């Protein structure tokens, strides 16, 4: 009995320690369907934006090319799978699994309000559209 209690105590202390160390960097991508549950207003504006349709810009084998998927999908993994077609919430706000689970008062600290830089994908001096068109001609 004592042993069980001791183990339980170690477990509880261990998980408190882990909870303290949690940061958004440990979070996983959930996909827009989850964000939508609590953020319908933002979902609606996003749904009608070009970012919701970036995957549809790809043709043929481009839908399997990681060099295209990294900006035209969200949550791309090394094995080529991804969470959302298109540039969804977490492409700008970062992975949201811990934010979703967190208590209300901890939510803000587990999501990025000011987005991860637009310049990760956009460069005003590069037309990706022209690059894609030229690549397709070859
Ligand atoms: C269970 C409900 C819930 C889910 C699911 C959820 N959120 Fe939130 N989110 C909230 C609440 C509540 C707040 C407001 C927190 C506050 O004001 O303290 C919030 C705030 C935010 C903010 C603003 C943070 C700030 O500093 O003002 C962003 C950005 C955000 N959420 C993005 C997301 C994204 C992206 C997803 C999907 C991965 C998501 N949320 C999923 C409930 C949720
Ligand atoms: C670094 C991020 C990034 C990568 C990588 C990327 N794109 Fe894009 N793509 C963008 C951005 C941002 C735009 C919109 C602005 C522009 O045209 O420059 C865009 C626009 C496009 C458009 C025009 C869409 C429209 O509706 O007019 C096409 C087509 C396209 N990309 C195809 C591709 C293909 C094919 C690849 C892979 C060879 C690729 N992109 C790789 C970010 C990227
Ligand atoms: C292209 C990047 C981008 C995408 C995609 C995006 N957001 Fe945002 N989001 C922003 C910016 C920029 C702000 C404003 C930040 C500020 O003013 O501090 C913002 C603000 C927010 C806020 C704070 C409240 C508000 O409305 O200002 C919430 C909540 C939020 N986004 C949720 C979402 C959800 C949910 C999705 C997906 C359905 C999403 N965002 C998709 C860039 C993005
Ligand atoms: C993960 C990559 C990514 C991020 C981050 C991103 N974008 Fe985009 N954005 C794209 C792609 C790809 C397109 C092309 C959509 C299309 O035309 O099919 C696009 C399209 C746009 C368009 C429409 C352009 C047009 O020609 O009509 C605007 C405006 C825009 N983005 C603004 C922003 C802003 C502002 C931010 C930062 C808050 C941002 N984007 C962050 C990938 C991204």
Short mmCIF file of C-alpha atoms and ligand atoms in Angstrom, two decimals:
data_model
loop_
_atom_site.label_atom_id
_atom_site.label_comp_id
_atom_site.label_asym_id
_atom_site.label_seq_id
_atom_site.Cartn_x
_atom_site.Cartn_y
_atom_site.Cartn_z
CA UNK A 1 0.00 0.00 0.00
CA UNK A 2 2.78 2.41 0.98
CA UNK A 3 4.56 1.65 -2.27
CA UNK A 4 1.47 2.46 -4.28
CA UNK A 5 1.06 5.78 -2.47
CA UNK A 6 4.69 6.63 -3.03
CA UNK A 7 4.39 5.85 -6.74
CA UNK A 8 1.26 7.96 -6.95
CA UNK A 9 3.07 10.84 -5.23
CA UNK A 10 6.01 10.59 -7.62
CA UNK A 11 3.59 10.57 -10.52
CA UNK A 12 1.70 13.66 -9.30
CA UNK A 13 4.89 15.63 -8.62
CA UNK A 14 6.22 14.50 -12.01
CA UNK A 15 3.16 15.72 -13.86
CA UNK A 16 3.14 19.08 -12.09
CA UNK A 17 6.75 19.48 -13.16
CA UNK A 18 5.80 18.66 -16.72
CA UNK A 19 2.82 20.99 -16.75
CA UNK A 20 5.08 23.86 -15.70
CA UNK A 21 7.52 23.14 -18.49
CA UNK A 22 4.83 23.00 -21.17
CA UNK A 23 5.20 25.57 -23.88
CA UNK A 24 3.70 25.99 -27.31
CA UNK A 25 6.84 24.43 -28.76
CA UNK A 26 5.61 21.06 -27.43
CA UNK A 27 2.19 21.43 -29.05
CA UNK A 28 0.87 19.46 -32.00
CA UNK A 29 -1.10 20.65 -35.00
CA UNK A 30 -4.83 19.99 -34.69
CA UNK A 31 -6.36 21.33 -37.86
CA UNK A 32 -8.93 24.03 -38.49
CA UNK A 33 -11.95 21.86 -37.59
CA UNK A 34 -10.88 22.04 -33.93
CA UNK A 35 -10.20 25.80 -33.91
CA UNK A 36 -13.57 26.39 -35.52
CA UNK A 37 -15.38 24.94 -32.48
CA UNK A 38 -14.45 27.98 -30.37
CA UNK A 39 -13.56 30.60 -33.01
CA UNK A 40 -16.44 30.63 -35.47
CA UNK A 41 -16.01 34.32 -36.27
CA UNK A 42 -12.35 33.94 -37.27
CA UNK A 43 -13.18 30.73 -39.09
CA UNK A 44 -15.70 32.51 -41.30
CA UNK A 45 -13.33 35.28 -42.37
CA UNK A 46 -10.57 32.74 -42.98
CA UNK A 47 -12.86 30.41 -44.94
CA UNK A 48 -13.56 33.21 -47.41
CA UNK A 49 -9.91 34.18 -47.78
CA UNK A 50 -7.34 33.01 -50.28
CA UNK A 51 -5.45 31.26 -47.51
CA UNK A 52 -8.25 28.69 -47.29
CA UNK A 53 -7.69 27.83 -50.95
CA UNK A 54 -3.91 27.72 -51.29
CA UNK A 55 -3.93 23.92 -51.75
CA UNK A 56 -6.21 24.24 -54.77
CA UNK A 57 -3.52 26.28 -56.54
CA UNK A 58 -1.39 23.10 -56.84
CA UNK A 59 -1.66 20.81 -59.86
CA UNK A 60 -0.70 17.19 -60.58
CA UNK A 61 2.36 15.94 -58.67
CA UNK A 62 2.76 19.30 -56.97
CA UNK A 63 0.29 18.03 -54.32
CA UNK A 64 3.02 15.58 -53.23
CA UNK A 65 5.98 17.93 -53.52
CA UNK A 66 7.18 19.03 -50.06
CA UNK A 67 8.68 22.15 -51.65
CA UNK A 68 5.15 23.26 -52.48
CA UNK A 69 3.33 21.70 -49.53
CA UNK A 70 5.30 23.60 -46.91
CA UNK A 71 3.41 26.82 -47.72
CA UNK A 72 0.28 25.43 -49.39
CA UNK A 73 -0.69 23.12 -46.49
CA UNK A 74 -0.57 23.36 -42.68
CA UNK A 75 1.24 21.08 -40.24
CA UNK A 76 3.43 19.32 -42.83
CA UNK A 77 5.45 16.46 -41.31
CA UNK A 78 8.70 14.91 -42.47
CA UNK A 79 6.79 11.89 -43.85
CA UNK A 80 4.84 14.16 -46.21
CA UNK A 81 1.51 13.99 -44.36
CA UNK A 82 -0.17 17.18 -43.18
CA UNK A 83 -3.10 18.34 -41.08
CA UNK A 84 -4.95 20.76 -43.38
CA UNK A 85 -5.07 21.43 -47.07
CA UNK A 86 -4.41 25.16 -47.42
CA UNK A 87 -2.87 27.78 -45.17
CA UNK A 88 -5.00 27.46 -42.03
CA UNK A 89 -5.04 28.90 -38.51
CA UNK A 90 -1.96 27.15 -37.20
CA UNK A 91 0.21 28.25 -40.15
CA UNK A 92 0.00 31.73 -38.64
CA UNK A 93 -0.76 31.09 -34.96
CA UNK A 94 1.37 27.99 -34.40
CA UNK A 95 0.36 24.51 -33.24
CA UNK A 96 -2.66 24.62 -30.95
CA UNK A 97 -3.09 21.32 -29.09
CA UNK A 98 -1.98 22.70 -25.71
CA UNK A 99 -3.96 25.92 -26.23
CA UNK A 100 -7.09 23.91 -26.88
CA UNK A 101 -6.70 21.74 -23.76
CA UNK A 102 -5.59 24.55 -21.43
CA UNK A 103 -7.69 26.24 -18.77
CA UNK A 104 -9.05 29.62 -19.87
CA UNK A 105 -6.42 31.59 -17.94
CA UNK A 106 -3.56 29.65 -19.56
CA UNK A 107 -4.85 29.75 -23.12
CA UNK A 108 -3.15 32.98 -24.20
CA UNK A 109 0.29 31.79 -23.14
CA UNK A 110 -0.05 28.69 -25.34
CA UNK A 111 -0.87 30.33 -28.65
CA UNK A 112 0.81 33.00 -30.78
CA UNK A 113 -1.46 35.98 -31.26
CA UNK A 114 0.79 38.06 -33.48
CA UNK A 115 1.36 35.60 -36.26
CA UNK A 116 4.47 33.75 -37.12
CA UNK A 117 5.92 35.95 -39.83
CA UNK A 118 3.99 36.43 -43.07
CA UNK A 119 7.43 36.68 -44.63
CA UNK A 120 7.96 32.96 -44.00
CA UNK A 121 5.85 32.55 -47.11
CA UNK A 122 5.47 35.98 -48.71
CA UNK A 123 8.17 38.01 -50.39
CA UNK A 124 6.92 41.08 -52.23
CA UNK A 125 9.81 40.78 -54.66
CA UNK A 126 9.10 37.16 -55.61
CA UNK A 127 5.99 36.16 -57.52
CA UNK A 128 5.35 32.55 -56.59
CA UNK A 129 2.63 32.50 -59.17
CA UNK A 130 5.12 33.36 -61.92
CA UNK A 131 7.59 30.80 -60.56
CA UNK A 132 4.94 28.09 -60.67
CA UNK A 133 3.87 29.04 -64.17
CA UNK A 134 7.46 28.91 -65.42
CA UNK A 135 8.06 25.55 -63.72
CA UNK A 136 4.95 24.11 -65.36
CA UNK A 137 6.10 25.17 -68.85
CA UNK A 138 9.21 22.97 -68.51
C1 LIG B 1 -12.03 24.92 -26.39
C2 LIG B 1 -12.11 26.21 -27.03
C3 LIG B 1 -10.94 26.66 -27.89
C4 LIG B 1 -10.37 25.98 -28.94
C5 LIG B 1 -10.71 24.59 -29.46
C6 LIG B 1 -9.40 26.88 -29.51
N1 LIG B 1 -9.37 28.06 -28.83
FE1 LIG B 1 -8.29 29.71 -29.24
N2 LIG B 1 -9.04 30.68 -27.64
C7 LIG B 1 -10.01 30.18 -26.80
C8 LIG B 1 -10.31 31.16 -25.77
C9 LIG B 1 -11.34 30.99 -24.65
C10 LIG B 1 -9.47 32.27 -26.03
C11 LIG B 1 -9.40 33.59 -25.24
C12 LIG B 1 -8.38 33.45 -24.14
C13 LIG B 1 -8.29 34.73 -23.33
O1 LIG B 1 -8.74 35.79 -23.80
O2 LIG B 1 -7.73 34.66 -22.24
C14 LIG B 1 -8.71 31.95 -27.21
C15 LIG B 1 -7.79 32.79 -27.79
C16 LIG B 1 -7.13 32.54 -28.99
C17 LIG B 1 -6.23 33.46 -29.66
C18 LIG B 1 -5.88 34.87 -29.20
C19 LIG B 1 -4.79 34.81 -28.16
C20 LIG B 1 -4.48 36.16 -27.56
O3 LIG B 1 -3.34 36.32 -27.08
O4 LIG B 1 -5.35 37.03 -27.54
C21 LIG B 1 -5.78 32.83 -30.79
C22 LIG B 1 -4.81 33.40 -31.81
C23 LIG B 1 -6.39 31.51 -30.82
N3 LIG B 1 -7.19 31.37 -29.72
C24 LIG B 1 -6.16 30.59 -31.82
C25 LIG B 1 -6.67 29.29 -31.81
C26 LIG B 1 -6.31 28.28 -32.78
C27 LIG B 1 -5.36 28.48 -33.92
C28 LIG B 1 -7.02 27.15 -32.45
C29 LIG B 1 -6.97 25.79 -33.12
C30 LIG B 1 -5.69 25.11 -33.08
C31 LIG B 1 -7.79 27.45 -31.26
N4 LIG B 1 -7.54 28.76 -30.89
C32 LIG B 1 -8.62 26.57 -30.60
C33 LIG B 1 -10.62 28.96 -26.91
C34 LIG B 1 -10.31 27.96 -27.82
C1 LIG B 2 7.78 29.95 -49.27
C2 LIG B 2 6.37 29.59 -49.43
C3 LIG B 2 5.90 29.02 -50.75
C4 LIG B 2 6.39 27.91 -51.39
C5 LIG B 2 7.56 27.03 -50.98
C6 LIG B 2 5.56 27.73 -52.58
N1 LIG B 2 4.61 28.71 -52.62
FE1 LIG B 2 3.19 28.95 -54.06
N2 LIG B 2 2.66 30.73 -53.23
C7 LIG B 2 3.15 31.24 -52.05
C8 LIG B 2 2.59 32.57 -51.82
C9 LIG B 2 2.88 33.45 -50.61
C10 LIG B 2 1.74 32.85 -52.92
C11 LIG B 2 0.90 34.13 -53.16
C12 LIG B 2 1.74 35.32 -53.53
C13 LIG B 2 2.58 35.14 -54.78
O1 LIG B 2 2.06 34.77 -55.85
O2 LIG B 2 3.80 35.36 -54.69
C14 LIG B 2 1.82 31.67 -53.79
C15 LIG B 2 1.12 31.54 -54.98
C16 LIG B 2 1.16 30.43 -55.79
C17 LIG B 2 0.36 30.27 -57.00
C18 LIG B 2 -0.62 31.30 -57.54
C19 LIG B 2 -1.99 31.02 -56.93
C20 LIG B 2 -3.11 31.91 -57.45
O3 LIG B 2 -4.27 31.66 -57.06
O4 LIG B 2 -2.84 32.84 -58.22
C21 LIG B 2 0.66 29.04 -57.52
C22 LIG B 2 0.08 28.40 -58.78
C23 LIG B 2 1.67 28.45 -56.64
N3 LIG B 2 1.93 29.32 -55.60
C24 LIG B 2 2.23 27.20 -56.83
C25 LIG B 2 3.31 26.72 -56.12
C26 LIG B 2 4.05 25.52 -56.46
C27 LIG B 2 3.73 24.63 -57.67
C28 LIG B 2 5.03 25.37 -55.55
C29 LIG B 2 6.10 24.29 -55.46
C30 LIG B 2 6.97 24.20 -56.62
C31 LIG B 2 4.92 26.50 -54.61
N4 LIG B 2 3.87 27.28 -54.99
C32 LIG B 2 5.75 26.71 -53.51
C33 LIG B 2 4.03 30.62 -51.20
C34 LIG B 2 4.79 29.52 -51.52
C1 LIG B 3 -2.58 34.50 -42.67
C2 LIG B 3 -2.40 34.40 -41.23
C3 LIG B 3 -3.57 34.03 -40.36
C4 LIG B 3 -4.40 32.95 -40.48
C5 LIG B 3 -4.38 31.87 -41.56
C6 LIG B 3 -5.30 32.99 -39.36
N1 LIG B 3 -5.04 34.08 -38.58
FE1 LIG B 3 -5.93 34.55 -36.79
N2 LIG B 3 -4.93 36.33 -36.75
C7 LIG B 3 -3.99 36.72 -37.68
C8 LIG B 3 -3.62 38.11 -37.39
C9 LIG B 3 -2.64 38.96 -38.17
C10 LIG B 3 -4.36 38.50 -36.23
C11 LIG B 3 -4.36 39.85 -35.50
C12 LIG B 3 -3.31 39.85 -34.44
C13 LIG B 3 -3.34 41.10 -33.60
O1 LIG B 3 -3.99 42.06 -33.97
O2 LIG B 3 -2.74 41.06 -32.52
C14 LIG B 3 -5.15 37.33 -35.85
C15 LIG B 3 -5.99 37.29 -34.73
C16 LIG B 3 -6.69 36.17 -34.30
C17 LIG B 3 -7.42 36.06 -33.04
C18 LIG B 3 -7.54 37.13 -31.95
C19 LIG B 3 -8.87 37.83 -32.03
C20 LIG B 3 -9.02 38.63 -33.29
O3 LIG B 3 -9.94 38.31 -34.07
O4 LIG B 3 -8.19 39.53 -33.56
C21 LIG B 3 -7.98 34.80 -33.02
C22 LIG B 3 -8.85 34.21 -31.93
C23 LIG B 3 -7.58 34.12 -34.26
N3 LIG B 3 -6.80 34.98 -35.01
C24 LIG B 3 -7.94 32.85 -34.59
C25 LIG B 3 -7.74 32.29 -35.86
C26 LIG B 3 -8.37 31.07 -36.31
C27 LIG B 3 -9.31 30.21 -35.50
C28 LIG B 3 -7.93 30.87 -37.60
C29 LIG B 3 -8.35 29.76 -38.57
C30 LIG B 3 -9.79 29.59 -38.81
C31 LIG B 3 -7.00 31.95 -37.92
N4 LIG B 3 -6.94 32.80 -36.86
C32 LIG B 3 -6.29 32.04 -39.11
C33 LIG B 3 -3.48 35.95 -38.70
C34 LIG B 3 -4.01 34.76 -39.16
C1 LIG B 4 2.24 29.23 -44.58
C2 LIG B 4 2.38 30.18 -45.65
C3 LIG B 4 1.71 31.53 -45.53
C4 LIG B 4 1.71 32.40 -44.46
C5 LIG B 4 2.37 32.22 -43.09
C6 LIG B 4 0.99 33.57 -44.90
N1 LIG B 4 0.53 33.40 -46.17
FE1 LIG B 4 -0.59 34.72 -47.25
N2 LIG B 4 -0.72 33.38 -48.79
C7 LIG B 4 -0.06 32.16 -48.85
C8 LIG B 4 -0.35 31.51 -50.12
C9 LIG B 4 0.20 30.15 -50.58
C10 LIG B 4 -1.19 32.40 -50.85
C11 LIG B 4 -1.72 32.20 -52.26
C12 LIG B 4 -3.17 31.91 -52.26
C13 LIG B 4 -3.69 31.74 -53.67
O1 LIG B 4 -3.67 32.71 -54.44
O2 LIG B 4 -4.14 30.62 -54.01
C14 LIG B 4 -1.42 33.56 -49.98
C15 LIG B 4 -2.22 34.67 -50.30
C16 LIG B 4 -2.28 35.83 -49.56
C17 LIG B 4 -3.02 37.00 -49.95
C18 LIG B 4 -3.83 37.14 -51.22
C19 LIG B 4 -2.90 37.59 -52.31
C20 LIG B 4 -3.59 37.87 -53.59
O3 LIG B 4 -2.86 37.86 -54.60
O4 LIG B 4 -4.81 38.06 -53.61
C21 LIG B 4 -2.81 37.95 -48.99
C22 LIG B 4 -3.34 39.37 -48.96
C23 LIG B 4 -1.97 37.35 -47.97
N3 LIG B 4 -1.67 36.06 -48.36
C24 LIG B 4 -1.52 37.99 -46.82
C25 LIG B 4 -0.83 37.38 -45.77
C26 LIG B 4 -0.50 38.01 -44.51
C27 LIG B 4 -0.80 39.46 -44.16
C28 LIG B 4 0.13 37.07 -43.74
C29 LIG B 4 0.64 37.20 -42.32
C30 LIG B 4 -0.33 37.65 -41.33
C31 LIG B 4 0.21 35.87 -44.53
N4 LIG B 4 -0.40 36.09 -45.75
C32 LIG B 4 0.79 34.69 -44.10
C33 LIG B 4 0.74 31.62 -47.87
C34 LIG B 4 0.96 32.17 -46.61
#
